[in-house]
PDB file of C-alpha atoms in Angstrom:
ATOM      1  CA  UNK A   1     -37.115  37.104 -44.924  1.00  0.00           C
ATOM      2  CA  UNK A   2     -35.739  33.620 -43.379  1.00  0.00           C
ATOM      3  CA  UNK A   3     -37.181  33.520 -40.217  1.00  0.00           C
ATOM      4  CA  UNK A   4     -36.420  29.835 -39.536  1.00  0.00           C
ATOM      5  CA  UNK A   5     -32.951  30.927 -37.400  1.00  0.00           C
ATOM      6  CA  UNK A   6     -35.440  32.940 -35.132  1.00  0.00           C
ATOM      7  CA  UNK A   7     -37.867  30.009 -34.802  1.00  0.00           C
ATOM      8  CA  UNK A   8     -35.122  27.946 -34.048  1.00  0.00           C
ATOM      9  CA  UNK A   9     -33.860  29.753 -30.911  1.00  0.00           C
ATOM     10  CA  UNK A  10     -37.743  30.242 -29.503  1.00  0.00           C
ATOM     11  CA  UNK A  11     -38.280  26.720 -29.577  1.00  0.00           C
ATOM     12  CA  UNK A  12     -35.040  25.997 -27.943  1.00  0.00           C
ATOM     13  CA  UNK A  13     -35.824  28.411 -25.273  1.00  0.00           C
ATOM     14  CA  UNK A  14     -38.960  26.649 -24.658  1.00  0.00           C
ATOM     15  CA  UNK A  15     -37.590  23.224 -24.606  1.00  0.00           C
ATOM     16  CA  UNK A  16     -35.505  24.277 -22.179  1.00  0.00           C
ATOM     17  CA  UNK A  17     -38.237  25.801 -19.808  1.00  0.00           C
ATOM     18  CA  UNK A  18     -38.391  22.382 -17.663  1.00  0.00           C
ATOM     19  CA  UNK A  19     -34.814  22.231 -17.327  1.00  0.00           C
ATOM     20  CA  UNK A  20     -34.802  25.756 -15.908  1.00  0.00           C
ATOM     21  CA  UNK A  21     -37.477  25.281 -13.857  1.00  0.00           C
ATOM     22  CA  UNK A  22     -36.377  22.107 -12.501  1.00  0.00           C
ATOM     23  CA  UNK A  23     -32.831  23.555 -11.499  1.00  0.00           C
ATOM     24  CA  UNK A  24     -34.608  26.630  -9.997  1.00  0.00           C
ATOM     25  CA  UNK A  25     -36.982  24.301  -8.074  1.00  0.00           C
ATOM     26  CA  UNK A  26     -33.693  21.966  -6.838  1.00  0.00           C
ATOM     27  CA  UNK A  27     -31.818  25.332  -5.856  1.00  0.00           C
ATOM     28  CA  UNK A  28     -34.575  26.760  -3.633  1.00  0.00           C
ATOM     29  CA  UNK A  29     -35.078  23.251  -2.258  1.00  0.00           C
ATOM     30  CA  UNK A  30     -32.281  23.091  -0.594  1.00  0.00           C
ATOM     31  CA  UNK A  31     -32.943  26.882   0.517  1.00  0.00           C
ATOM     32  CA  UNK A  32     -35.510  25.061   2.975  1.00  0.00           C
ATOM     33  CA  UNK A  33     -32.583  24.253   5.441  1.00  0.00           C
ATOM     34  CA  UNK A  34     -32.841  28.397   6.140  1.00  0.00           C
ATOM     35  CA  UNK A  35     -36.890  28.035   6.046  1.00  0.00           C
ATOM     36  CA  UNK A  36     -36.881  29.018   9.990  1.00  0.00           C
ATOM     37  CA  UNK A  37     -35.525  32.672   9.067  1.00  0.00           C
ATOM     38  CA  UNK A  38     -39.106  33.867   7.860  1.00  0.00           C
ATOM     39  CA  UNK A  39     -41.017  33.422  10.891  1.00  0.00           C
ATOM     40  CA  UNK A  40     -38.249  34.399  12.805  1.00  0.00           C
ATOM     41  CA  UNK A  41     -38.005  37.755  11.707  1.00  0.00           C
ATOM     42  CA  UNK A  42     -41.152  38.226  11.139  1.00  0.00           C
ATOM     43  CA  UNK A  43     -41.724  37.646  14.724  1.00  0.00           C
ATOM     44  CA  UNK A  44     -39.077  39.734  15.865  1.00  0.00           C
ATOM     45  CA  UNK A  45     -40.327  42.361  13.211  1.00  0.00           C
ATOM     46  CA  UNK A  46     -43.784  42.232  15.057  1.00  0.00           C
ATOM     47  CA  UNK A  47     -42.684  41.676  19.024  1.00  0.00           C
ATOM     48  CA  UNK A  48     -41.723  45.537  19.819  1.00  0.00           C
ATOM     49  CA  UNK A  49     -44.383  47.097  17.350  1.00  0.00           C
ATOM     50  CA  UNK A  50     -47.005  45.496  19.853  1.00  0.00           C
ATOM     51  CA  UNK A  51     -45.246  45.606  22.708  1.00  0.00           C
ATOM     52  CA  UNK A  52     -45.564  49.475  22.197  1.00  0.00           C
ATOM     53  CA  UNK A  53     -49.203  49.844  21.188  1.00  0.00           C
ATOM     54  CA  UNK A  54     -50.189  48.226  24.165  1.00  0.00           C
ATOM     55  CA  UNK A  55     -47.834  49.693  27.040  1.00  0.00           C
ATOM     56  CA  UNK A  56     -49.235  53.140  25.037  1.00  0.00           C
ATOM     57  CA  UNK A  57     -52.834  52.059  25.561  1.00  0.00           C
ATOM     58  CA  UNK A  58     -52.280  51.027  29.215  1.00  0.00           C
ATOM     59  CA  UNK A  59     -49.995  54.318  29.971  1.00  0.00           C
ATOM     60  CA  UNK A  60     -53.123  56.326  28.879  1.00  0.00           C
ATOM     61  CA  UNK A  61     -55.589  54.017  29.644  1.00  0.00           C
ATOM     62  CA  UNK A  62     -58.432  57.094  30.223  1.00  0.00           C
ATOM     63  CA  UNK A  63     -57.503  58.979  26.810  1.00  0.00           C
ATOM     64  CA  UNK A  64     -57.525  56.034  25.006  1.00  0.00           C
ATOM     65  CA  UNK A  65     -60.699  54.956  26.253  1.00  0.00           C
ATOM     66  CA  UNK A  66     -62.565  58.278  25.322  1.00  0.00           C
ATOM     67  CA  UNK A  67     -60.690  58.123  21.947  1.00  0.00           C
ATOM     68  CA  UNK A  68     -62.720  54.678  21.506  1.00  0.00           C
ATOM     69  CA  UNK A  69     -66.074  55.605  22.909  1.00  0.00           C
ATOM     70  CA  UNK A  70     -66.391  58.646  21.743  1.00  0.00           C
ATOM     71  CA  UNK A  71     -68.855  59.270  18.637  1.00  0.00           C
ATOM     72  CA  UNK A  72     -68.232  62.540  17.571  1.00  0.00           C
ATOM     73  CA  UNK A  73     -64.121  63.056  17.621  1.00  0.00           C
ATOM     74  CA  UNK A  74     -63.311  59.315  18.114  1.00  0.00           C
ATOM     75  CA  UNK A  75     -64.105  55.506  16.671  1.00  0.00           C
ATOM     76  CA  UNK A  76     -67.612  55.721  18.294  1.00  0.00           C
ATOM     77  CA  UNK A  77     -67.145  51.916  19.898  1.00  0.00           C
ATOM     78  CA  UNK A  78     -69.184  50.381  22.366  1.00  0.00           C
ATOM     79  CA  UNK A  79     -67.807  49.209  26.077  1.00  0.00           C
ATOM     80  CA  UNK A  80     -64.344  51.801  25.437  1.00  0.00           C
ATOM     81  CA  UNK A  81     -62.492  50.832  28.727  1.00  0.00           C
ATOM     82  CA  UNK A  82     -62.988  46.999  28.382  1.00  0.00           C
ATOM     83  CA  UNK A  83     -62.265  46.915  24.627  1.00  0.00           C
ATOM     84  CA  UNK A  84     -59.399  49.137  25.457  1.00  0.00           C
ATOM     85  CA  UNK A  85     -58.221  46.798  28.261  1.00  0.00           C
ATOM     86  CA  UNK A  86     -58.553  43.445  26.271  1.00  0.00           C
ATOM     87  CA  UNK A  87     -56.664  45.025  23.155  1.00  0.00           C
ATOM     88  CA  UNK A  88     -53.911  46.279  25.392  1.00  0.00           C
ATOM     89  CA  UNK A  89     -53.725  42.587  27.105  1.00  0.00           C
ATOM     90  CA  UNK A  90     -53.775  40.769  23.348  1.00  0.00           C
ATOM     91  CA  UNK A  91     -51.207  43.005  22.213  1.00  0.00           C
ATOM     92  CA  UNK A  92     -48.639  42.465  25.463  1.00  0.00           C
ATOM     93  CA  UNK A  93     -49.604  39.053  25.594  1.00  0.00           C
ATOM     94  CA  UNK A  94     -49.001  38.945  21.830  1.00  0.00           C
ATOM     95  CA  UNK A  95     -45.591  40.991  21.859  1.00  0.00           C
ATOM     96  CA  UNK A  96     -44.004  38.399  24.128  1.00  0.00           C
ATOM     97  CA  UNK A  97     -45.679  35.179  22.376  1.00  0.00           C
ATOM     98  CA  UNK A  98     -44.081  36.603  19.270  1.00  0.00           C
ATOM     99  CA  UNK A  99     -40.473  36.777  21.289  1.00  0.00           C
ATOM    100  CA  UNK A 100     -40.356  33.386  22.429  1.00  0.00           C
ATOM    101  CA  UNK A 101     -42.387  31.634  19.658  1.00  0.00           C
ATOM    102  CA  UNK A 102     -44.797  30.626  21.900  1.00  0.00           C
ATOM    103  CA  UNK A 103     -48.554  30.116  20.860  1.00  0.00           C
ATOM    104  CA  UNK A 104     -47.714  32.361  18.097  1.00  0.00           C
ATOM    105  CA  UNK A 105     -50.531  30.238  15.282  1.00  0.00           C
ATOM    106  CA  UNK A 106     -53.365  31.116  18.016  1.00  0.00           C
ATOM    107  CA  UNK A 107     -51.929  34.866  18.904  1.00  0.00           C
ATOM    108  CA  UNK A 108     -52.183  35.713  15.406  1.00  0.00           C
ATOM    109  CA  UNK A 109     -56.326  35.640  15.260  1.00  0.00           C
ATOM    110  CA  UNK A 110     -57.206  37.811  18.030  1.00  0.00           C
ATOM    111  CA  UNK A 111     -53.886  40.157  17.078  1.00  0.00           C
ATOM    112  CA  UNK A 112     -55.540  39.632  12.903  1.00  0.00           C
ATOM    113  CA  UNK A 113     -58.675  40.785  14.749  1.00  0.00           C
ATOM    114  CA  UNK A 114     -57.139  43.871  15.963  1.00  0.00           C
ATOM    115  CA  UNK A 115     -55.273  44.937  13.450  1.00  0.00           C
ATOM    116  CA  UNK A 116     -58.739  44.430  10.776  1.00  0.00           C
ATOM    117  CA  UNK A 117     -61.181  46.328  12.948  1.00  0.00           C
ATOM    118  CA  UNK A 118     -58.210  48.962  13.160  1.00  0.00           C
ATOM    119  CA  UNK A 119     -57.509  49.240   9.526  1.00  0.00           C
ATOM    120  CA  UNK A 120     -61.377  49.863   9.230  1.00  0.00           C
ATOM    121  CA  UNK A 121     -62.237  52.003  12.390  1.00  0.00           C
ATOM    122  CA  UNK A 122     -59.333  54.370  12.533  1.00  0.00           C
ATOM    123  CA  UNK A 123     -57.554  54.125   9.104  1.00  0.00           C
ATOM    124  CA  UNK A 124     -59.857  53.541   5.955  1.00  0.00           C
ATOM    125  CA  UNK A 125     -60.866  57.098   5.742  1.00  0.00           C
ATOM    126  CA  UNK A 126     -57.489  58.116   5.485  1.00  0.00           C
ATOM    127  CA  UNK A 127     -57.031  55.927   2.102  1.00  0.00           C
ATOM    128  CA  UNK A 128     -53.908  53.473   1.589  1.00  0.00           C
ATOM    129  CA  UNK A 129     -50.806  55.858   2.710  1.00  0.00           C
ATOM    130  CA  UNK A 130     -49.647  55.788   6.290  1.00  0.00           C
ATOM    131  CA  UNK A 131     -47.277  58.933   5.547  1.00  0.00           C
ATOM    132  CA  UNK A 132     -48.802  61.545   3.088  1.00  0.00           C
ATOM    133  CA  UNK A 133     -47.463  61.766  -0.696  1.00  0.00           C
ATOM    134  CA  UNK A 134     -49.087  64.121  -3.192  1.00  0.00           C
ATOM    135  CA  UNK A 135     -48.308  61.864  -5.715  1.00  0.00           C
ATOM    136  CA  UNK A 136     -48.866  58.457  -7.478  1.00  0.00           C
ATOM    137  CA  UNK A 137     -51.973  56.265  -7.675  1.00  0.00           C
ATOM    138  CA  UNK A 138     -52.571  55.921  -4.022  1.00  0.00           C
ATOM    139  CA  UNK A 139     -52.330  59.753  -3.367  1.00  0.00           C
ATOM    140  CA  UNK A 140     -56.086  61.359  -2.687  1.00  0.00           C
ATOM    141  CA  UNK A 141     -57.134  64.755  -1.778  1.00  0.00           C
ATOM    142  CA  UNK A 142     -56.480  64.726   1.058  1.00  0.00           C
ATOM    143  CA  UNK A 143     -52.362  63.704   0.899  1.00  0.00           C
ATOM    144  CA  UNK A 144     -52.128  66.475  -1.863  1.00  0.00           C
ATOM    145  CA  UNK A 145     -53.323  68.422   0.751  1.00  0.00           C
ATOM    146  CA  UNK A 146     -50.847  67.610   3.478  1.00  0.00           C
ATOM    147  CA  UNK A 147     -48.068  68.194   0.952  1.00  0.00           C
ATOM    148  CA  UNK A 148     -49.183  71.425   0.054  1.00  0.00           C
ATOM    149  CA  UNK A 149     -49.113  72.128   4.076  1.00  0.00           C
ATOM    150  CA  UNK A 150     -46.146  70.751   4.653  1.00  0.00           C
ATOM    151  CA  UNK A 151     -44.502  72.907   1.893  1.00  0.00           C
ATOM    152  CA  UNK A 152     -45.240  75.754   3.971  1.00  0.00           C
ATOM    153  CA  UNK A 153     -44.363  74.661   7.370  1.00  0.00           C
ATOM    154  CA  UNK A 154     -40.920  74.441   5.762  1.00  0.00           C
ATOM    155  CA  UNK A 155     -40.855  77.507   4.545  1.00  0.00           C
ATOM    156  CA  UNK A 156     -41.981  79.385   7.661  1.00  0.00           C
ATOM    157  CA  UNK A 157     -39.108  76.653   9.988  1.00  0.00           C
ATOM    158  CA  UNK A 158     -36.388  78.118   7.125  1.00  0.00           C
ATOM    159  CA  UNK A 159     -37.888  81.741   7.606  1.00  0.00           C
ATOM    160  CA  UNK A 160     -37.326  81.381  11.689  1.00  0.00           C
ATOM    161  CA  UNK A 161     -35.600  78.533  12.860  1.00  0.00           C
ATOM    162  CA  UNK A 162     -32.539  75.846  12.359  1.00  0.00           C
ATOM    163  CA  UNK A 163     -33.698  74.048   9.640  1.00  0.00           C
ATOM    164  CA  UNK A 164     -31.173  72.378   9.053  1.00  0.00           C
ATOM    165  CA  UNK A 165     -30.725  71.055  12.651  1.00  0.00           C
ATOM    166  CA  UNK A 166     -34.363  70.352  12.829  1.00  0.00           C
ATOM    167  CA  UNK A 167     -34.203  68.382  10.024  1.00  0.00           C
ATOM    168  CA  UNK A 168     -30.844  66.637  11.046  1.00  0.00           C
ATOM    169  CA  UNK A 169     -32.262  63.319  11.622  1.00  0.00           C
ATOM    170  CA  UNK A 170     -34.585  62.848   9.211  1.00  0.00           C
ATOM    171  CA  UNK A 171     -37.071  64.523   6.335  1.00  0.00           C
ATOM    172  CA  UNK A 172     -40.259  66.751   7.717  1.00  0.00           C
ATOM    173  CA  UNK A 173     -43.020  64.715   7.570  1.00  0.00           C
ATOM    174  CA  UNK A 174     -47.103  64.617   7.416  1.00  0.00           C
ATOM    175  CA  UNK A 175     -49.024  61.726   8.942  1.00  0.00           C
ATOM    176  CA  UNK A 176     -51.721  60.473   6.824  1.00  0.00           C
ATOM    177  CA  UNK A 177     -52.528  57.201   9.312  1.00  0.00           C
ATOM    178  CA  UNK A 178     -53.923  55.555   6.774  1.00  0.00           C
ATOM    179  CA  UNK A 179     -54.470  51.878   6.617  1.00  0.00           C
ATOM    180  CA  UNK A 180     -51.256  50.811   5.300  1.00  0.00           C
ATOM    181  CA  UNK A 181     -49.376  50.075   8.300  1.00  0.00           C
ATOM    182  CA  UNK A 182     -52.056  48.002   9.956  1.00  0.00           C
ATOM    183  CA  UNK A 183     -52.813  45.898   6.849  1.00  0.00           C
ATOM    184  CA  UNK A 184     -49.115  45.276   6.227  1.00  0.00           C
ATOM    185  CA  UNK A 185     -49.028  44.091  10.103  1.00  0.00           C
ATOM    186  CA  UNK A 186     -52.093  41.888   9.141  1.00  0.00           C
ATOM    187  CA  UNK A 187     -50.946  40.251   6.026  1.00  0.00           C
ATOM    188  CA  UNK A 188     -47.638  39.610   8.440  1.00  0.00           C
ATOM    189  CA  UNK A 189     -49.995  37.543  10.753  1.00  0.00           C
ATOM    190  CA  UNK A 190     -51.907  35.546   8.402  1.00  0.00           C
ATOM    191  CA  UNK A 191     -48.479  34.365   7.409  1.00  0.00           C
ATOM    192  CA  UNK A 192     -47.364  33.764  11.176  1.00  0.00           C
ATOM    193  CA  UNK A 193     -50.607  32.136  11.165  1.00  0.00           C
ATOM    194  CA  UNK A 194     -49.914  29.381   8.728  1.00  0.00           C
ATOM    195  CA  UNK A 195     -45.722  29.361   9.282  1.00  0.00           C
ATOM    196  CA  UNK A 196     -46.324  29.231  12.433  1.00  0.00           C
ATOM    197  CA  UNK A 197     -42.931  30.214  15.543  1.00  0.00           C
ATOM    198  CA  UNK A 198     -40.521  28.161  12.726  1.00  0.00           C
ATOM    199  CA  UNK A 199     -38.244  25.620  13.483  1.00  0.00           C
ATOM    200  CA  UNK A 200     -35.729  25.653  15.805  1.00  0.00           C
ATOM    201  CA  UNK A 201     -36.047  29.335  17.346  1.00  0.00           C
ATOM    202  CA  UNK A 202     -39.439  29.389  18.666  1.00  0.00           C
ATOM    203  CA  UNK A 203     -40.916  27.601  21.886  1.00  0.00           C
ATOM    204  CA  UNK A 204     -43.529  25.861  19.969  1.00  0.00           C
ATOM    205  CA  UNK A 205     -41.189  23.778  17.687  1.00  0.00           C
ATOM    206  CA  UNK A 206     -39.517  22.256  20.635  1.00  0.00           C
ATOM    207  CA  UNK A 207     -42.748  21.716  22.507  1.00  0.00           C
ATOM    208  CA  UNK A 208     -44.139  19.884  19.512  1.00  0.00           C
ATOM    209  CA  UNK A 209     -40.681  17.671  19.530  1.00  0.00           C
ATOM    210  CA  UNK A 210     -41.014  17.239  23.669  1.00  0.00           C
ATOM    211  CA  UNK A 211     -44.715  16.175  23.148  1.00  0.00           C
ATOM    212  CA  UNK A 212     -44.254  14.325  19.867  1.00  0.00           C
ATOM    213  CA  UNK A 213     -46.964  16.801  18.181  1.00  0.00           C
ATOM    214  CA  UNK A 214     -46.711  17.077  14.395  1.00  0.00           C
TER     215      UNK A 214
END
């Protein structure tokens, strides 16, 4: 069997691996003009998802606090109402930095903070899924579970009630809370952390211009 047509095109392909690689590199180059888009959105991504958490915490400032102290039904943490307070605070404080691009490298480590102790406080036990699945690597026991329960809340809301309008606006649902919602809001920090606000949108690029910072 000649093979030497076949050896002929693999060796052109891999001469030509530079040449690809350079054009791709040139291309997404001059992509960098758009480079303030990431942080941008991921700011705007993060600004009403704390915003929320901590008008929530402040709204039920008493509940939450128990939630936090409390060893045998909650996270079992010590000083409840002041660690309640000062994660409320980061989180409003953070929400708005995150709006206006302000501060937002040192928001992101107390927010990272949060978001860690979080993922391992509240969420961990729960496994990966925020929404339960009874399926696919990440699924555990427990998410079978909820799936198996949540087969037969539909069936009794289809027995005795509108399903259909219950269901009008979206797909019945079981909360898992597990960690992935907080670890995909961490991993969206670290990058704020080293991005930074991004050029042009954010109050810390033209702060560093006004002051000459690089």
């Amino acid at each position: 069997m000649n093979t030497t047509p076949f050896n002929t095109l693999i060796q052109t392909f891999i001469g030509n691996i530079p040449d690809a690689m350079r054009l791709s590199s040139r291309l997404c180059d001059k992509a960098r003009a758009l480079d303030f888009l990431a942080p941008l959105l991921i700011r705007l991504y993060l600004a009403p998802v704390f915003w929320m958490a901590g008008t929530k915490k402040f709204a039920n400032f008493s509940d939450t606090a128990e939630w936090f102290g409390n060893g045998d039904w909650g996270l079992g943490l010590p000083a409840p109402y002041v660690l309640v307070f000062l994660v409320a605070l980061f989180e409003l404080v953070g929400a708005l930095c995150m709006l206006l691009g302000f501060a937002t490298r040192p928001i992101c480590l107390p927010l990272m903070v949060i978001m860690a102790v979080a993922a391992v406080t509240a969420h961990l036990q729960n496994g990966w899924l925020a929404i339960a699945t009874g399926s696919g690597i990440f699924a555990t026991d427990r998410t079978v579970g909820a799936i198996e329960r949540l087969e037969r809340a539909k069936e009794i809301l289809q027995a005795q009630g509108d399903y259909d309008w219950i269901t009008e606006h979206g797909a019945l649902v079981v909360l898992n809370n597990g960690i992935e919602f907080a670890a995909t809001y961490l991993v969206m920090l670290l990058a704020l952390f080293f991005l930074g606000g991004g050029r042009f949108v954010s109050a810390d690029y033209w702060l560093r211009r006004r002051y000459g910072i690089d």
